[in-house]
Short mmCIF file of C-alpha atoms in Angstrom, two decimals:
data_model
loop_
_atom_site.label_atom_id
_atom_site.label_comp_id
_atom_site.label_asym_id
_atom_site.label_seq_id
_atom_site.Cartn_x
_atom_site.Cartn_y
_atom_site.Cartn_z
CA MET D 1 -38.98 -29.23 3.94
CA LYS D 2 -38.54 -26.42 6.88
CA VAL D 3 -39.13 -22.83 5.89
CA LEU D 4 -38.65 -19.85 8.58
CA TRP D 5 -40.37 -16.65 7.63
CA VAL D 6 -39.13 -13.33 9.27
CA ASP D 7 -40.92 -10.15 9.73
CA LEU D 8 -39.81 -7.18 11.94
CA VAL D 9 -43.33 -5.55 11.98
CA SER D 10 -45.82 -6.56 14.75
CA GLU D 11 -48.92 -4.60 13.36
CA PHE D 12 -50.94 -5.78 10.41
CA GLY D 13 -50.27 -4.20 7.13
CA GLY D 14 -50.99 -5.68 3.79
CA ALA D 15 -47.60 -7.36 4.07
CA GLN D 16 -48.50 -9.00 7.54
CA HIS D 17 -51.80 -10.14 6.28
CA SER D 18 -50.23 -11.91 3.39
CA LEU D 19 -47.54 -13.48 5.41
CA ALA D 20 -50.27 -14.88 7.67
CA ASP D 21 -52.46 -16.22 5.01
CA VAL D 22 -49.55 -17.76 3.08
CA CYS D 23 -47.70 -19.33 6.27
CA LEU D 24 -51.05 -21.04 7.25
CA SER D 25 -51.77 -22.13 3.61
CA LEU D 26 -48.30 -23.54 3.26
CA LYS D 27 -48.65 -25.36 6.37
CA ALA D 28 -51.94 -26.99 5.33
CA ALA D 29 -50.00 -28.03 2.36
CA GLY D 30 -47.74 -29.91 4.26
CA ILE D 31 -44.64 -27.36 4.83
CA ASP D 32 -43.07 -27.37 7.93
CA VAL D 33 -43.52 -23.43 8.41
CA VAL D 34 -42.02 -21.53 11.28
CA ALA D 35 -42.32 -17.88 11.96
CA ALA D 36 -40.08 -15.13 13.68
CA VAL D 37 -41.94 -11.94 14.23
CA PRO D 38 -42.39 -9.25 16.97
CA ASN D 39 -44.95 -9.75 19.77
CA GLY D 40 -48.22 -8.02 18.58
CA PRO D 41 -51.45 -8.95 16.47
CA LEU D 42 -49.24 -11.01 14.16
CA PHE D 43 -47.73 -13.07 16.46
CA ASP D 44 -50.79 -13.78 18.22
CA ARG D 45 -52.81 -14.78 15.14
CA LEU D 46 -50.10 -17.21 14.02
CA THR D 47 -49.90 -18.59 17.52
CA SER D 48 -53.50 -18.86 17.81
CA ALA D 49 -53.62 -20.99 14.39
CA GLY D 50 -51.14 -23.20 15.90
CA LEU D 51 -47.94 -22.00 13.96
CA PRO D 52 -44.73 -22.18 15.81
CA VAL D 53 -43.73 -18.56 16.48
CA PHE D 54 -40.52 -17.08 17.77
CA PRO D 55 -40.51 -13.32 18.96
CA VAL D 56 -37.93 -10.91 17.66
CA SER D 57 -37.58 -7.38 18.40
CA PRO D 58 -39.74 -5.09 15.80
CA VAL D 59 -38.01 -2.62 13.46
CA ARG D 60 -39.81 0.31 12.03
CA ALA D 61 -38.23 1.76 9.17
CA ARG D 62 -37.51 5.25 9.43
CA LYS D 63 -35.52 7.21 6.65
CA ARG D 64 -35.05 10.72 8.32
CA GLY D 65 -33.53 12.52 10.99
CA TRP D 66 -33.03 10.69 14.50
CA GLY D 67 -35.10 7.93 13.16
CA LEU D 68 -32.66 6.70 10.64
CA PHE D 69 -30.09 6.29 13.44
CA THR D 70 -32.85 4.25 15.40
CA THR D 71 -33.71 2.15 12.75
CA ALA D 72 -29.87 1.52 12.06
CA ALA D 73 -29.32 0.68 15.61
CA LYS D 74 -32.36 -1.61 15.92
CA LEU D 75 -31.30 -3.61 12.58
CA MET D 76 -27.75 -4.12 14.25
CA ARG D 77 -29.38 -5.73 17.30
CA ALA D 78 -31.76 -7.72 15.60
CA PRO D 79 -29.44 -10.26 13.69
CA SER D 80 -28.46 -11.71 17.15
CA SER D 81 -31.95 -12.41 18.07
CA VAL D 82 -32.74 -13.96 14.51
CA SER D 83 -29.44 -15.92 14.60
CA GLN D 84 -30.43 -17.72 18.16
CA ILE D 85 -33.93 -18.62 16.20
CA ILE D 86 -32.14 -19.93 13.13
CA ARG D 87 -29.70 -22.17 15.41
CA THR D 88 -32.86 -23.47 17.08
CA VAL D 89 -35.06 -23.99 14.09
CA LYS D 90 -32.45 -25.26 11.64
CA PRO D 91 -34.63 -24.17 8.45
CA ASP D 92 -33.66 -25.44 5.03
CA ILE D 93 -35.17 -21.85 3.59
CA ILE D 94 -35.28 -18.69 5.27
CA HIS D 95 -37.99 -16.23 3.62
CA ALA D 96 -37.83 -12.41 4.70
CA ASN D 97 -40.91 -10.49 4.30
CA SER D 98 -39.18 -7.29 3.91
CA LEU D 99 -36.14 -5.65 3.22
CA PRO D 100 -35.27 -5.02 7.07
CA ALA D 101 -36.26 -8.83 7.52
CA PHE D 102 -33.58 -9.61 5.06
CA LEU D 103 -30.83 -7.61 6.26
CA ALA D 104 -31.46 -8.94 9.98
CA ALA D 105 -31.69 -12.75 8.43
CA HIS D 106 -28.50 -12.42 6.09
CA HIS D 107 -26.38 -10.74 8.73
CA ALA D 108 -27.48 -13.66 11.12
CA PHE D 109 -26.76 -16.37 8.89
CA SER D 110 -25.21 -16.32 5.35
CA SER D 111 -25.26 -20.18 4.63
CA ILE D 112 -28.78 -20.66 4.20
CA PRO D 113 -30.70 -19.61 1.04
CA ILE D 114 -32.73 -16.76 1.91
CA ILE D 115 -35.50 -15.20 -0.10
CA TRP D 116 -36.28 -11.51 -0.17
CA HIS D 117 -39.92 -10.89 -0.66
CA VAL D 118 -40.25 -7.43 -1.89
CA ARG D 119 -43.76 -5.98 -1.33
CA ASP D 120 -42.78 -1.96 -1.58
CA LEU D 121 -41.71 0.53 -4.25
CA ARG D 122 -40.37 2.81 -1.44
CA ILE D 123 -37.21 1.29 -0.78
CA PRO D 124 -33.64 2.57 -0.37
CA VAL D 125 -31.69 2.10 -3.78
CA MET D 126 -28.35 1.34 -2.19
CA LEU D 127 -29.77 -1.12 0.35
CA ALA D 128 -31.65 -2.78 -2.26
CA ARG D 129 -28.75 -3.36 -4.42
CA GLU D 130 -26.63 -4.84 -1.59
CA ALA D 131 -29.50 -7.16 -0.49
CA SER D 132 -30.15 -8.06 -4.01
CA LYS D 133 -26.49 -9.60 -4.34
CA LYS D 134 -27.06 -11.74 -1.38
CA ALA D 135 -30.50 -12.95 -1.92
CA ALA D 136 -30.98 -16.53 -3.23
CA ARG D 137 -34.47 -15.40 -4.67
CA ILE D 138 -36.20 -12.13 -5.23
CA ILE D 139 -40.11 -12.47 -5.02
CA ALA D 140 -41.93 -9.36 -6.42
CA ALA D 141 -45.50 -9.10 -5.37
CA SER D 142 -46.67 -7.40 -8.65
CA GLU D 143 -45.41 -6.63 -11.91
CA ALA D 144 -45.11 -2.95 -10.73
CA ILE D 145 -42.48 -3.95 -8.03
CA ASP D 146 -40.79 -6.27 -10.68
CA GLU D 147 -40.53 -3.17 -13.13
CA HIS D 148 -38.89 -1.03 -10.36
CA LEU D 149 -36.43 -3.73 -9.56
CA VAL D 150 -35.65 -3.93 -13.07
CA ASP D 151 -34.81 -0.19 -13.12
CA ILE D 152 -32.53 -0.08 -9.91
CA LEU D 153 -30.81 -3.52 -9.52
CA SER D 154 -27.87 -4.78 -11.50
CA PRO D 155 -28.61 -6.67 -14.51
CA ARG D 156 -26.58 -9.40 -12.92
CA VAL D 157 -29.10 -10.42 -10.45
CA LEU D 158 -32.19 -9.88 -12.55
CA GLY D 159 -32.28 -13.78 -13.23
CA ARG D 160 -33.01 -14.06 -9.55
CA ILE D 161 -36.29 -12.53 -9.62
CA ARG D 162 -39.70 -14.09 -9.67
CA VAL D 163 -43.16 -12.25 -10.05
CA ILE D 164 -45.55 -13.80 -7.54
CA ARG D 165 -48.56 -11.93 -7.13
CA ASN D 166 -49.99 -11.51 -3.69
CA GLY D 167 -53.35 -13.47 -3.47
CA VAL D 168 -56.31 -13.59 -0.85
CA ASP D 169 -58.55 -16.35 0.45
CA PRO D 170 -61.68 -15.99 -1.59
CA THR D 171 -63.69 -18.18 0.63
CA ARG D 172 -63.09 -15.57 3.18
CA PHE D 173 -64.79 -12.88 1.13
CA ALA D 174 -67.90 -14.62 0.14
CA ALA D 175 -71.03 -12.60 0.14
CA GLY D 176 -71.67 -11.50 3.47
CA ASP D 177 -74.79 -10.02 5.36
CA ARG D 178 -75.16 -6.37 4.15
CA SER D 179 -77.60 -5.31 7.13
CA ASP D 180 -75.43 -6.97 9.50
CA ALA D 181 -72.26 -5.30 8.54
CA ARG D 182 -73.93 -1.89 8.44
CA ARG D 183 -75.51 -2.33 11.65
CA ARG D 184 -72.19 -3.67 13.11
CA PHE D 185 -70.37 -0.59 11.91
CA GLY D 186 -72.80 2.15 12.89
CA LEU D 187 -73.79 2.64 8.81
CA PRO D 188 -77.21 3.66 7.79
CA PRO D 189 -79.14 0.58 6.67
CA ASP D 190 -80.23 2.16 3.27
CA GLY D 191 -78.85 4.19 0.59
CA PRO D 192 -75.43 3.75 -1.17
CA VAL D 193 -72.27 3.56 1.09
CA ILE D 194 -68.75 4.13 -0.50
CA GLY D 195 -65.66 2.95 1.35
CA MET D 196 -61.91 3.23 1.30
CA ILE D 197 -59.77 0.95 3.16
CA ALA D 198 -56.19 1.94 3.82
CA HIS D 199 -54.00 3.00 6.86
CA LEU D 200 -54.15 6.49 7.57
CA ILE D 201 -50.83 7.33 5.44
CA PRO D 202 -50.39 10.43 3.09
CA TRP D 203 -49.43 8.70 0.09
CA LYS D 204 -52.84 6.46 0.19
CA ARG D 205 -54.43 9.91 -0.68
CA HIS D 206 -57.51 9.75 1.59
CA ASP D 207 -57.50 13.55 0.76
CA ALA D 208 -58.53 12.33 -2.80
CA PHE D 209 -61.14 10.32 -1.50
CA ILE D 210 -62.76 13.12 0.48
CA GLN D 211 -62.82 15.24 -2.58
CA ALA D 212 -64.53 12.60 -4.61
CA ALA D 213 -66.91 12.07 -1.75
CA GLY D 214 -67.84 15.67 -1.79
CA GLU D 215 -68.77 15.58 -5.56
CA ILE D 216 -70.81 12.34 -5.22
CA ARG D 217 -72.58 13.88 -2.21
CA ARG D 218 -73.83 16.67 -4.05
CA GLN D 219 -75.45 14.52 -6.67
CA ARG D 220 -76.41 11.83 -4.33
CA PRO D 221 -77.39 13.22 -0.89
CA ASP D 222 -78.30 9.97 0.40
CA ALA D 223 -74.68 8.49 -0.06
CA HIS D 224 -72.62 7.68 2.94
CA PHE D 225 -68.67 7.38 2.96
CA VAL D 226 -66.50 4.95 5.26
CA ALA D 227 -62.54 5.58 5.59
CA VAL D 228 -61.51 2.02 7.46
CA GLY D 229 -57.89 2.55 8.57
CA ARG D 230 -55.62 4.15 11.39
CA ASP D 231 -52.57 5.70 12.03
CA LEU D 232 -50.67 2.52 12.37
CA PHE D 233 -47.45 4.18 14.13
CA ASN D 234 -48.94 7.26 15.50
CA GLU D 235 -46.93 9.35 12.81
CA HIS D 236 -49.67 11.31 11.24
CA SER D 237 -51.93 13.07 13.72
CA ARG D 238 -51.63 16.44 12.25
CA TRP D 239 -52.29 15.23 8.62
CA ILE D 240 -55.29 13.38 10.12
CA SER D 241 -56.70 16.63 11.67
CA GLN D 242 -56.35 18.00 8.10
CA LEU D 243 -58.50 15.43 6.64
CA LYS D 244 -61.23 15.84 9.15
CA GLU D 245 -61.20 19.53 8.44
CA ARG D 246 -61.68 18.61 4.66
CA VAL D 247 -64.52 16.53 5.70
CA ALA D 248 -66.25 19.45 7.46
CA SER D 249 -65.65 21.96 4.73
CA ASN D 250 -66.88 19.58 2.19
CA GLY D 251 -70.25 19.29 3.92
CA LEU D 252 -69.60 15.71 4.77
CA ALA D 253 -69.62 15.73 8.61
CA GLU D 254 -72.89 13.86 8.87
CA ALA D 255 -72.27 11.50 5.98
CA PHE D 256 -68.53 10.54 6.58
CA HIS D 257 -67.50 7.49 9.02
CA TRP D 258 -64.17 6.92 10.41
CA VAL D 259 -63.66 3.17 11.04
CA GLY D 260 -60.28 2.56 13.02
CA ASP D 261 -61.09 -0.78 14.91
CA CYS D 262 -61.33 -2.97 11.89
CA ASP D 263 -58.20 -5.23 10.95
CA ALA D 264 -60.23 -7.71 8.93
CA ALA D 265 -61.81 -6.29 5.69
CA HIS D 266 -64.14 -9.23 5.06
CA GLU D 267 -66.24 -7.89 8.09
CA ILE D 268 -66.75 -4.49 6.51
CA LEU D 269 -66.83 -4.94 2.73
CA PRO D 270 -70.54 -6.42 2.87
CA ALA D 271 -71.65 -2.96 3.99
CA PHE D 272 -70.14 -1.29 0.65
CA ASP D 273 -71.73 -0.52 -2.69
CA LEU D 274 -68.30 0.63 -3.90
CA LEU D 275 -64.58 0.68 -2.97
CA LEU D 276 -62.45 3.80 -4.16
CA HIS D 277 -58.62 3.62 -4.05
CA PRO D 278 -57.12 6.64 -5.17
CA ALA D 279 -53.46 5.93 -4.03
CA LEU D 280 -50.78 6.71 -6.44
CA GLN D 281 -48.02 3.99 -7.06
CA GLU D 282 -49.60 1.47 -4.98
CA PRO D 283 -47.13 -1.66 -4.88
CA PHE D 284 -49.85 -4.11 -5.12
CA GLY D 285 -53.17 -3.23 -3.49
CA ARG D 286 -54.48 -6.12 -1.38
CA VAL D 287 -57.54 -4.41 -0.48
CA ILE D 288 -58.44 -4.35 -4.27
CA CYS D 289 -58.32 -8.20 -4.49
CA GLU D 290 -60.31 -8.37 -1.26
CA ALA D 291 -62.95 -6.06 -2.39
CA MET D 292 -63.14 -8.02 -5.80
CA ALA D 293 -63.30 -11.24 -3.87
CA ALA D 294 -66.43 -9.78 -1.97
CA SER D 295 -68.03 -8.88 -5.51
CA VAL D 296 -67.81 -5.10 -4.52
CA PRO D 297 -67.01 -2.93 -7.65
CA VAL D 298 -63.72 -1.12 -7.41
CA ILE D 299 -62.39 2.37 -8.76
CA ALA D 300 -58.73 2.75 -8.53
CA ALA D 301 -55.94 4.87 -9.71
CA ALA D 302 -54.51 3.67 -12.84
CA SER D 303 -50.95 3.17 -11.60
CA GLY D 304 -48.66 0.84 -9.69
CA GLY D 305 -50.19 -2.65 -8.44
CA PRO D 306 -54.12 -1.81 -9.36
CA ALA D 307 -53.28 -1.40 -13.07
CA SER D 308 -52.38 -5.01 -13.24
CA ILE D 309 -55.13 -6.39 -11.09
CA ILE D 310 -58.26 -4.69 -12.76
CA GLN D 311 -59.30 -5.17 -16.38
CA GLN D 312 -60.44 -2.02 -17.28
CA GLY D 313 -64.11 -1.52 -17.56
CA ALA D 314 -64.80 -5.04 -17.03
CA SER D 315 -63.85 -6.05 -13.40
CA GLY D 316 -63.05 -2.78 -12.12
CA ILE D 317 -62.50 0.84 -13.18
CA LEU D 318 -59.06 2.52 -13.51
CA VAL D 319 -59.09 6.35 -13.48
CA ARG D 320 -55.88 8.14 -14.71
CA ASP D 321 -53.90 9.91 -11.94
CA GLY D 322 -56.39 8.79 -9.60
CA ASP D 323 -58.25 12.09 -10.36
CA PRO D 324 -60.90 12.75 -7.61
CA GLN D 325 -63.55 14.36 -10.10
CA ARG D 326 -63.17 11.54 -12.54
CA MET D 327 -63.53 8.77 -9.82
CA ALA D 328 -66.73 10.50 -8.53
CA GLU D 329 -68.21 10.53 -12.06
CA GLU D 330 -67.44 6.74 -12.61
CA ALA D 331 -68.88 6.27 -8.64
CA LEU D 332 -72.04 7.90 -9.79
CA ALA D 333 -72.35 6.09 -13.04
CA LEU D 334 -72.05 2.88 -11.23
CA LEU D 335 -74.65 3.75 -8.73
CA ALA D 336 -77.16 4.73 -11.39
CA ASP D 337 -76.97 1.49 -12.94
CA PRO D 338 -76.90 -1.40 -10.44
CA ALA D 339 -77.13 -3.97 -13.23
CA ARG D 340 -73.66 -2.86 -14.80
CA ALA D 341 -72.45 -2.65 -10.81
CA ALA D 342 -73.34 -6.33 -10.19
CA LYS D 343 -71.78 -7.16 -13.49
CA VAL D 344 -68.63 -5.55 -12.61
CA GLY D 345 -68.53 -7.04 -9.20
CA ALA D 346 -69.18 -10.75 -10.32
CA ALA D 347 -66.36 -10.21 -12.86
CA GLY D 348 -64.03 -9.10 -10.02
CA ARG D 349 -64.63 -12.05 -8.09
CA ASN D 350 -64.13 -14.30 -11.00
CA GLN D 351 -60.80 -12.55 -11.68
CA ILE D 352 -59.52 -13.26 -8.11
CA LEU D 353 -60.91 -16.90 -8.37
CA ASN D 354 -58.74 -17.28 -11.51
CA LYS D 355 -55.58 -15.41 -10.61
CA PHE D 356 -55.17 -14.02 -7.14
CA THR D 357 -55.92 -16.84 -4.77
CA THR D 358 -53.61 -17.65 -1.59
CA ARG D 359 -53.58 -21.16 -3.10
CA HIS D 360 -51.88 -19.93 -6.39
CA VAL D 361 -49.32 -17.68 -4.31
CA CYS D 362 -48.52 -21.12 -2.37
CA GLU D 363 -47.95 -23.32 -5.50
CA GLN D 364 -45.49 -21.07 -6.80
CA LEU D 365 -43.46 -20.30 -3.30
CA ILE D 366 -43.21 -24.36 -2.93
CA LYS D 367 -41.86 -24.59 -6.50
CA GLU D 368 -39.39 -21.89 -5.81
CA TYR D 369 -38.52 -23.57 -2.28
CA ARG D 370 -37.89 -27.01 -4.06
CA GLY D 371 -35.81 -25.35 -6.91
CA LEU D 372 -33.55 -23.89 -4.17
CA ILE D 373 -33.07 -26.77 -1.91
CA SER D 374 -32.31 -28.92 -5.12
CA SER D 375 -29.70 -26.58 -6.14
CA VAL D 376 -28.11 -26.48 -2.70
CA THR D 377 -28.21 -30.21 -2.59
CA SER D 378 -26.52 -30.42 -6.15
CA SER D 379 -23.64 -27.80 -5.02
CA ASP D 380 -23.05 -29.99 -1.67
CA ASP D 381 -22.74 -33.18 -4.01
CA ASP D 382 -20.29 -31.26 -6.19
CA ASP D 383 -18.26 -30.46 -3.24
#
């Protein structure tokens, strides 16, 4: 069985981290995996791990103004390079890691079963409906995405949808060295450290994190705060300047740390006492699984993917509407009760081990791959 994974993004976001982990795990399980991705960090990681990788042109989806025309033009060119790769690789299945990747792969080759992996809630409805008609399978990365697809797609295609939750490699997030992690990232050796890990995108709500930090700092002047992430595509410089102004106006200048050069969450999570994730309508929330795997208690907005990952009060804390004041209160309560915090952290890791590992993802994908290949073989025999 040969599977070609396609992505048109070169930098690491959650979708690309998931692609890399799953492709390498599938390879370890004996699946012949090949990738088609742009040159960049993702290409380099897959190549260094010994996976056959072909370069394609990157496409960053832009939905407004001239950016929309640029995206359309790139998507029109993408199928030609993807087609050449498909003819060379001759895969049994094509696995598209995003809607643009699916569109490029489908226009390049329609006779091979193509899987559309949906990892986002922010997808153009008309394009999604067209893609759904042509996808052999539609993989929803969370229950929240599944519910959204049910709302926007035709009932005739809903039988092709499978919910396969993202997973992480829990061995990578086993307890790390707290002192070493804090020293490495320039954090204080003592006192609580509360972090947020997310690229600097407005909908992730770093402003809510800063507001919660201000409330926590007023009662815990020894607390420090870390925002891990960067402006991945250099689109939000003005907004980031506003965030830094908020940090200053909340009296957090000496206690707030920006970390933009960490693409591996397992390196910094040991430094954290808590992880806050105030994003609303998060499609899944891979970083939540990563923190839970590292036994770091998580406080997240009660919406989207996080609401289906966290068992309220047991393996984490969910806060309605991601309210910053309430998140601060929950954080202060956990900081004041280390035994409870440790219990929540341990329960979080156990939940990841039981439900959200890369191994679970691969087992389900292999089942879908075999089913698709079997259906194609049966169809050929009938002909």
